[in-house]
Coordinates of C-alpha atoms and ligand atoms in Angstrom, one line a residue:
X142 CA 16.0 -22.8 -7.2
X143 CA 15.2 -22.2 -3.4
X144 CA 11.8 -21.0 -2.4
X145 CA 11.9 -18.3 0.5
X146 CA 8.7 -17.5 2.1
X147 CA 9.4 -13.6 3.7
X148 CA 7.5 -11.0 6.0
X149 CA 6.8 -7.7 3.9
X150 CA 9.4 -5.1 4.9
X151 CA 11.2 -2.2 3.1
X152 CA 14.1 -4.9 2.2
X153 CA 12.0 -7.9 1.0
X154 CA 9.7 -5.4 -1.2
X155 CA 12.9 -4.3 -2.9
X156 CA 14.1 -7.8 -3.2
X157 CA 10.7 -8.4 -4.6
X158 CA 11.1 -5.3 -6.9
X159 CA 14.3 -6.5 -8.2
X160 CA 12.7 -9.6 -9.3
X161 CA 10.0 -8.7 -11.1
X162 CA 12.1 -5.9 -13.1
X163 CA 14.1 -8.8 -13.8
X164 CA 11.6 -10.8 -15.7
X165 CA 11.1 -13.1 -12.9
X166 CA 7.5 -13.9 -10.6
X167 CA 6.5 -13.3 -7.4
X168 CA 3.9 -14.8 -4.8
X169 CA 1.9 -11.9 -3.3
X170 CA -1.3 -11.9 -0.5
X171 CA -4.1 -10.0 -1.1
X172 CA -7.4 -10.3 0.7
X173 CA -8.8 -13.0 -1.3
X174 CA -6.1 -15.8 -1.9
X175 CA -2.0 -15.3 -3.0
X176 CA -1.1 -14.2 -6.7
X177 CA 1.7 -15.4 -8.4
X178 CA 2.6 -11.8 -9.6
X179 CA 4.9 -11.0 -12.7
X180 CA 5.6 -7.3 -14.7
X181 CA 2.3 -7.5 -16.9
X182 CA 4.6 -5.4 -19.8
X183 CA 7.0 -8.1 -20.2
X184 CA 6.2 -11.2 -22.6
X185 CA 8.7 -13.5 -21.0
X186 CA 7.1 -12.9 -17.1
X187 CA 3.8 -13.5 -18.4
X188 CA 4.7 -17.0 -20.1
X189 CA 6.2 -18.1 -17.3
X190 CA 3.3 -17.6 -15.0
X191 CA 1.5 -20.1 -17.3
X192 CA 4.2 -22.3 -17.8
X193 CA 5.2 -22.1 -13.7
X194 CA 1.3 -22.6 -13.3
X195 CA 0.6 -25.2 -16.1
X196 CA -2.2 -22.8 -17.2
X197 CA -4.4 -23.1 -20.6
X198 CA -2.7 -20.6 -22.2
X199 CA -6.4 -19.6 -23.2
X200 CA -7.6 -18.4 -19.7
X201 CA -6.4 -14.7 -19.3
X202 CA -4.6 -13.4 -16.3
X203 CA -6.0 -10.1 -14.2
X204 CA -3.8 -7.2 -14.2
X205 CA -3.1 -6.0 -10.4
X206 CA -2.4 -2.0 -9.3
X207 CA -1.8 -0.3 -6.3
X208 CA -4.8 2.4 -5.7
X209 CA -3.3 5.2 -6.3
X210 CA -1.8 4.3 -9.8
X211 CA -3.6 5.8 -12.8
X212 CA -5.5 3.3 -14.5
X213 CA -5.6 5.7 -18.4
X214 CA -2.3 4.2 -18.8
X215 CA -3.5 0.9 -19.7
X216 CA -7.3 1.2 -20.1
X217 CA -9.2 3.9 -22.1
X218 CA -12.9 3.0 -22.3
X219 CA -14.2 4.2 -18.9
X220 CA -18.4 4.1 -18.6
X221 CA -20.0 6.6 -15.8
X222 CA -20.9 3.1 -14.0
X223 CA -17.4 1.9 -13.5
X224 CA -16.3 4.7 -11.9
X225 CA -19.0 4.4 -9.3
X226 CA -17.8 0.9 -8.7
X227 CA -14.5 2.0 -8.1
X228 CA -15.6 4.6 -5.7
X229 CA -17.7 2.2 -3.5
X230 CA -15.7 -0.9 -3.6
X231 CA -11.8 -0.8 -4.3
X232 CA -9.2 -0.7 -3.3
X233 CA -11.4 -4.5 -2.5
X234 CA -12.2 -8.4 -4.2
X235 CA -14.0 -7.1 -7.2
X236 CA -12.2 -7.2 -11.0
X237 CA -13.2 -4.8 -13.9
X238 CA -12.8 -6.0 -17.3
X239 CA -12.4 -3.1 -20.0
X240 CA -11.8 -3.1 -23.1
X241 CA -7.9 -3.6 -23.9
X242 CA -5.4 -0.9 -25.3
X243 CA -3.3 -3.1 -26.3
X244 CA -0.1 -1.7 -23.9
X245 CA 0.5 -4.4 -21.4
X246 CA 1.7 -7.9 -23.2
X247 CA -0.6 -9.5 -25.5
X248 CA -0.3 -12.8 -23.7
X249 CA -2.1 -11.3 -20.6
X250 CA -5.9 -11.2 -22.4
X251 CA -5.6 -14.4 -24.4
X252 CA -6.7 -13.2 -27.8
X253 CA -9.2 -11.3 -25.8
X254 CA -10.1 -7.6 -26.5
X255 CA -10.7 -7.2 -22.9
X256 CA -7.8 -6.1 -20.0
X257 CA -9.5 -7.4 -16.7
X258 CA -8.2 -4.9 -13.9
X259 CA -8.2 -5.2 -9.8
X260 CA -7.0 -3.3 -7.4
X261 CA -6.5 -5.8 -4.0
X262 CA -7.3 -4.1 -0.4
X263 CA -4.6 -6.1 1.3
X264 CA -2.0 -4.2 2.6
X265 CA 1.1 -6.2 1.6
X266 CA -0.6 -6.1 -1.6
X267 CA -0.5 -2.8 -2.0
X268 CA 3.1 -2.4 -0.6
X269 CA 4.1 -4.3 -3.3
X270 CA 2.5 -2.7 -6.2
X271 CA 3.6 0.8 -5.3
X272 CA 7.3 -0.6 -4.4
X273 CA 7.4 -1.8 -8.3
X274 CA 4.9 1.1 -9.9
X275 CA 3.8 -1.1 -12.9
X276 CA 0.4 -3.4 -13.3
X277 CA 1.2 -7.1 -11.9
X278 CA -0.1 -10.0 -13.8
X279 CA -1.6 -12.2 -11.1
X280 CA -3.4 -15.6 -10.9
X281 CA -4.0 -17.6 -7.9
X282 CA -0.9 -18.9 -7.2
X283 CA -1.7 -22.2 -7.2
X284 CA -0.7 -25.5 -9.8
X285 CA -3.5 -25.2 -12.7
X286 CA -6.8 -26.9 -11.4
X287 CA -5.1 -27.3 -7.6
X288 CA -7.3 -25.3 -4.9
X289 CA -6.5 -21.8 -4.8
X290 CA -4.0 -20.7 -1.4
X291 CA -4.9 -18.9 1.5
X292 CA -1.8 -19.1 3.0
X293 CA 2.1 -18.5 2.4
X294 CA 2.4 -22.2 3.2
X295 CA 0.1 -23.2 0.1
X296 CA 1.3 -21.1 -2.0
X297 CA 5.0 -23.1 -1.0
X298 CA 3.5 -26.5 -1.0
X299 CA 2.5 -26.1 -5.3
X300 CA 5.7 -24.1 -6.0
X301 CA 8.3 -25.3 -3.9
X302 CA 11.7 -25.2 -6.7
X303 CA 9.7 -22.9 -8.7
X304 CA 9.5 -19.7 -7.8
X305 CA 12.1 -17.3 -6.1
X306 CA 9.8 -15.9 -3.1
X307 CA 6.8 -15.6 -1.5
X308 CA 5.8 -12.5 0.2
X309 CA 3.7 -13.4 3.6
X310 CA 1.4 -11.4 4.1
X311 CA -0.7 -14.0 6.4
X312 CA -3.5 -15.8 5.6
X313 CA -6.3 -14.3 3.5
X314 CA -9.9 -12.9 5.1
X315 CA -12.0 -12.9 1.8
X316 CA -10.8 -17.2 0.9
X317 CA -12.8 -17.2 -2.3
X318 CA -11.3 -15.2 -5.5
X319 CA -12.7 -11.7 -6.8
X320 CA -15.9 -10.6 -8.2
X321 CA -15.1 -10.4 -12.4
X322 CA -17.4 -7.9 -14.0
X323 CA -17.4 -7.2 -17.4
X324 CA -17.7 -3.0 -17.9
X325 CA -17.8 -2.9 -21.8
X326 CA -21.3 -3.0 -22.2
X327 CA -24.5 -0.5 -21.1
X328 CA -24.9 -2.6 -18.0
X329 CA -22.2 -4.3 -15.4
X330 CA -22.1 -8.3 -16.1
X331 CA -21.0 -10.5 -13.5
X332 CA -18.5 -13.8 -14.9
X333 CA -17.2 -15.3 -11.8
X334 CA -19.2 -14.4 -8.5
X335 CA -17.3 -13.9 -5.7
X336 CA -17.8 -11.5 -2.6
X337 CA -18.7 -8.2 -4.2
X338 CA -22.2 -9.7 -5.1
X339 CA -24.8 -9.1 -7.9
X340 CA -27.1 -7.1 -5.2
X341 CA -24.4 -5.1 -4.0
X342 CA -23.4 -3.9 -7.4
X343 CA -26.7 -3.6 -8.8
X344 CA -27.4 -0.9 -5.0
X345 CA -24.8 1.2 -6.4
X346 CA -25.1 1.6 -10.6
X347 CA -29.2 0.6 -10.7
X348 CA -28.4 -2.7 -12.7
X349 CA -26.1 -5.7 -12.3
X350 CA -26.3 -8.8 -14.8
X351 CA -25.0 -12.6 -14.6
X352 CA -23.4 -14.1 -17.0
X353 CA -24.4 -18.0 -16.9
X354 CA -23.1 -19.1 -19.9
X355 CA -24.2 -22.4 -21.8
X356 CA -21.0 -24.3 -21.3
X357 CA -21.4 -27.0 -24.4
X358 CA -20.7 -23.8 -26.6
X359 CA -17.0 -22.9 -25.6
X360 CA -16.5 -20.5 -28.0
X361 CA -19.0 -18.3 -26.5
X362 CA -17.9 -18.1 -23.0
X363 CA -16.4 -14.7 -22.0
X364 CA -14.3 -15.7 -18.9
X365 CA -12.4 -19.1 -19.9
X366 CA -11.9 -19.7 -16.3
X367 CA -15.4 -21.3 -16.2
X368 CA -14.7 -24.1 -18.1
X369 CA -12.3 -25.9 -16.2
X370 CA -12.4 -28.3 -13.2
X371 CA -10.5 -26.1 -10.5
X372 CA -10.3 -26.0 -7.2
X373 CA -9.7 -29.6 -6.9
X374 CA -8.8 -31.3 -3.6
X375 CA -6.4 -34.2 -4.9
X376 CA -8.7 -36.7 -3.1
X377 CA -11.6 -38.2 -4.5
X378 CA -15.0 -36.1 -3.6
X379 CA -18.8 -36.7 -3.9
X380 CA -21.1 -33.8 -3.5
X381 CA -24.6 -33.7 -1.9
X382 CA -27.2 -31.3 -1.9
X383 CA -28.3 -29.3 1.2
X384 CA -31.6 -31.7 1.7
X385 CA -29.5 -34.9 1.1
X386 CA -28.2 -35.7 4.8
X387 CA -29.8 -39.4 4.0
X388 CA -28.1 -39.8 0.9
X389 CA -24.7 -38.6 2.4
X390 CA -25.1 -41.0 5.2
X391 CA -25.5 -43.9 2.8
X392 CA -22.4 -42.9 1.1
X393 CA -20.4 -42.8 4.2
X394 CA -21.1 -46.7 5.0
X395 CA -21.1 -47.7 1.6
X396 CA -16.9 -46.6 1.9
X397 CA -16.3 -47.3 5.3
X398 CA -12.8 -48.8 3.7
X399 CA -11.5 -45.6 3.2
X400 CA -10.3 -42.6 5.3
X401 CA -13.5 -40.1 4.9
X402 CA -13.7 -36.8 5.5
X403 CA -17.0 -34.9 5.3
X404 CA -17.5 -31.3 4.7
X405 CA -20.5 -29.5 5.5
X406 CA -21.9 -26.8 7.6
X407 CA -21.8 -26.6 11.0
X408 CA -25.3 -27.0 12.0
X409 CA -24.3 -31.1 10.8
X410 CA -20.9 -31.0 12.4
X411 CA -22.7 -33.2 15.4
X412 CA -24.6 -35.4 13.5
X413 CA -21.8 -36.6 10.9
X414 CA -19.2 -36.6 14.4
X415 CA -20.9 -39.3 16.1
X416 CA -19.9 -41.3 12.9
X417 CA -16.6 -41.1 14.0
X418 CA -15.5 -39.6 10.5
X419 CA -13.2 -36.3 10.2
X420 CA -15.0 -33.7 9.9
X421 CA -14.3 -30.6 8.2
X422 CA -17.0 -27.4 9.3
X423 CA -17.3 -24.3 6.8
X424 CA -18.9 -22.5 10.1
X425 CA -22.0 -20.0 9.8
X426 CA -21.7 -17.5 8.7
X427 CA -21.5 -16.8 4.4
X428 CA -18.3 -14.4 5.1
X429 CA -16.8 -18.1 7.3
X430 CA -17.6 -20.1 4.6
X431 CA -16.0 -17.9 1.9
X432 CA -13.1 -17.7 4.6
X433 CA -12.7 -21.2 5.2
X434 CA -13.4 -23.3 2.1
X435 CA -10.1 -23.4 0.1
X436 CA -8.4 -24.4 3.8
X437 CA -10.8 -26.8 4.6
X438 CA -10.4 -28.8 0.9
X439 CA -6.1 -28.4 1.4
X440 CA -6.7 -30.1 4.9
X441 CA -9.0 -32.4 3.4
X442 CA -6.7 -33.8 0.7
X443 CA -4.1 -34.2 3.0
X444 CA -5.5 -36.6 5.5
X445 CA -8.6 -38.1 3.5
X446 CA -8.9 -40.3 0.6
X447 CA -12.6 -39.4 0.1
X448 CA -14.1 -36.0 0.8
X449 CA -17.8 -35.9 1.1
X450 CA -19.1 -32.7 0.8
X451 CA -22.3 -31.0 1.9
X452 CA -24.1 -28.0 0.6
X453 CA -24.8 -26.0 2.9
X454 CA -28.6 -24.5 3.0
X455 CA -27.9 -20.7 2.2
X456 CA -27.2 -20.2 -1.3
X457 CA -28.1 -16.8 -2.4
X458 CA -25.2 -13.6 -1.8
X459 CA -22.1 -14.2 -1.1
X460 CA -22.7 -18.1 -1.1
X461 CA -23.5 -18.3 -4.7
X462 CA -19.6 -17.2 -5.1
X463 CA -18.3 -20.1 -2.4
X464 CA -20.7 -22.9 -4.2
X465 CA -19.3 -21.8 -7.7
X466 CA -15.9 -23.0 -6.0
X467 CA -17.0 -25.8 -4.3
X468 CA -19.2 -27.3 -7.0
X469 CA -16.2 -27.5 -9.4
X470 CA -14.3 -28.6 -6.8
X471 CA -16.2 -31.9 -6.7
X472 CA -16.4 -32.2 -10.3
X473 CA -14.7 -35.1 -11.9
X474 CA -13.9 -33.7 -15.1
X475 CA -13.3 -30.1 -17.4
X476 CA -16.7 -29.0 -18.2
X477 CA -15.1 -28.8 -21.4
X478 CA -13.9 -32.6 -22.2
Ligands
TXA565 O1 -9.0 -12.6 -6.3 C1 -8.4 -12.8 -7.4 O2 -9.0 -12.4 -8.4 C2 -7.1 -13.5 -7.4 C3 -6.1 -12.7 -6.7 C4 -4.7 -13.3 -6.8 O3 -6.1 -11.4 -7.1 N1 -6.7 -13.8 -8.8 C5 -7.3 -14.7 -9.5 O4 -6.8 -14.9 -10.8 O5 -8.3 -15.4 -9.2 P1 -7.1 -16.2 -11.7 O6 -6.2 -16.1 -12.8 O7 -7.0 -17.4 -10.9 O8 -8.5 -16.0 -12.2 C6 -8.8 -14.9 -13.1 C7 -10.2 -15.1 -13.7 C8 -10.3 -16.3 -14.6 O9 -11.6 -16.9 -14.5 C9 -10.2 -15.6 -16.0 O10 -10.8 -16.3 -17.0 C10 -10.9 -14.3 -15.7 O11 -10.5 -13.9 -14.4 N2 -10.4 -13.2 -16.6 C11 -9.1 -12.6 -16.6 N3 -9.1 -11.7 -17.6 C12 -10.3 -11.7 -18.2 C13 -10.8 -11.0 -19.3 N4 -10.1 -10.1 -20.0 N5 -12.1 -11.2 -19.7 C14 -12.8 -12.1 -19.0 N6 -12.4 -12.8 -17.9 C15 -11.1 -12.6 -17.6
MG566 MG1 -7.3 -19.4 -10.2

């Protein structure tokens, strides 16, 4: 099969359409990273995506609409609250899980008896879903545990032969995934930060919890997705804290055999340079950071074979979402195994 990467207009969106009606997938922007998109109704799209994406077929998929499509036909449990976070912050990065219906395919929650549903702000995004009418299915469209795409060209690069086409929509502002927030219960529950954070839902409905689940107990983990190495450069990677420059340092000469890269913020972009390693700056700024990261590890992977990374100092807001991706990133192993 020949992959064809296309700008959004009216003919590629039918072309598009005709695809998915077909049983077929997609790649899609939105304003976090690309989606491998397939028809959310039909049993066959939905196993390929896993199969295309070499998936657990345990981890569920997040249903994708277009804003103005009405979300009673596949949800029914609405609470007060998730209505307000609809109002203040989609069409935008943040997913709502609701309790399932039971009308898109049963393959899409997992065994789950939640629907996780998110309306993306990007405007090819949203060209698409109205051209087709019917909630997309939609993972990072990425190879399982490979770092999520911010860009047409990484979305080709892991599906190249795969897929049919990518829509280009150009690369993505947001970089990190969606906020996931669980809405079946009294209060909102965060499961994967991202850049709607925990303060900024809490402003708007009062109350806003975290799930940090206790990852030795698998079985009672609500978004699978946390269990897995993911993210993953395909280099080798050691991670340092904030305060460990020193430590860093010492790791740097202790492989001076191999091609290092080192990633870090850019207030130690002119320390680490004089070293006369690559290095790879996340900028400032958190909304840079979020922006930059999945990039960055792509490059990295590509001309390194050992990626040193650096936390950077801020960690609260939007950074506890971007050190949620790079921390598994540098992780050796599913948390799981
Ligand atoms: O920004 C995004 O959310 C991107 C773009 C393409 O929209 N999509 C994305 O999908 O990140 P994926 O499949 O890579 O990650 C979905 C996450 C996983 O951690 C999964 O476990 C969780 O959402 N999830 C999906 N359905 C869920 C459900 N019913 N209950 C709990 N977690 C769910
Ligand atoms: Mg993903």
């Amino acid at each position: 099969m020949q992959t064809k990467i296309k700008p959004i207009t009216p003919e590629t969106l039918s072309e598009a359409k005709n695809i998915i009606l077909e049983g077929g997938v997609v790649a899609m922007p939105t304003e976090t990273v690309y989606g491998l998109g397939g028809n959310a109704f039909d049993d066959g799209a939905v196993q390929r995506i896993f199969e295309v994406k070499g998936r657990p077929n345990d981890n569920p998929l997040i249903a994708h609409v277009h804003s103005g499509y009405d979300i009673s036909r596949i949800i029914d449990y609405d609470p007060p609250y998730a209505k307000k976070l609809r109002e203040a912050f989609l069409p935008g990065p943040l997913t709502l899980v609701y309790p399932s219906t039971g009308k898109v395919s049963p393959y899409v929650s997992c065994g789950l008896n939640t629907l996780a549903v998110r309306v993306p702000a990007h405007a090819g995004a949203q060209a698409f879903l109205k051209e087709v009418d019917i909630p997309i299915v939609a993972p990072s469209a990425n190879l399982s545990k490979h770092v999520s795409p911010t860009s047409a060209k990484h979305v080709f690069e892991d599906f190249d032969g795969k897929i049919p086409l990518i829509l280009d929509g150009g690369e993505c502002v947001g970089g990190i995934e969606s906020t996931v927030c669980d809405v079946t219960g009294e209060v909102p529950v965060i499961l994967r930060p991202g850049l709607i954070t925990r303060e900024m839902i809490a402003e708007v409905v009062g109350d806003c919890k975290e799930d940090k689940p206790d990852l030795t107990k698998a079985e009672k983990v609500k978004s699978p997705g946390v269990l897995y190495k993911h993210y993953s450069p395909r280099c080798k990677t050691m991670l340092f804290l904030a305060d460990e420059l020193e430590k860093a340092l010492q790791a740097i000469a202790d492989n001076a055999g191999l091609k290092i890269g080192v990633l870090c913020e850019e207030e130690k972009v002119t320390v680490l340079e004089s070293l006369a390693v690559r290095v790879f700056s996340l900028g400032d700024t958190e909304t840079e950071m979020a922006s930059r990261l999945y990039k960055l590890l792509r490059d990295a992977e590509k001309e390194c074979d050992l990626l040193i990374a650096i936390e950077p100092k801020k960690q609260d807001g939007v950074m506890i979402g971007v050190l949620n991706r790079l921390r598994k990133a540098c992780t050796s192993k599913d948390v799981r195994h």
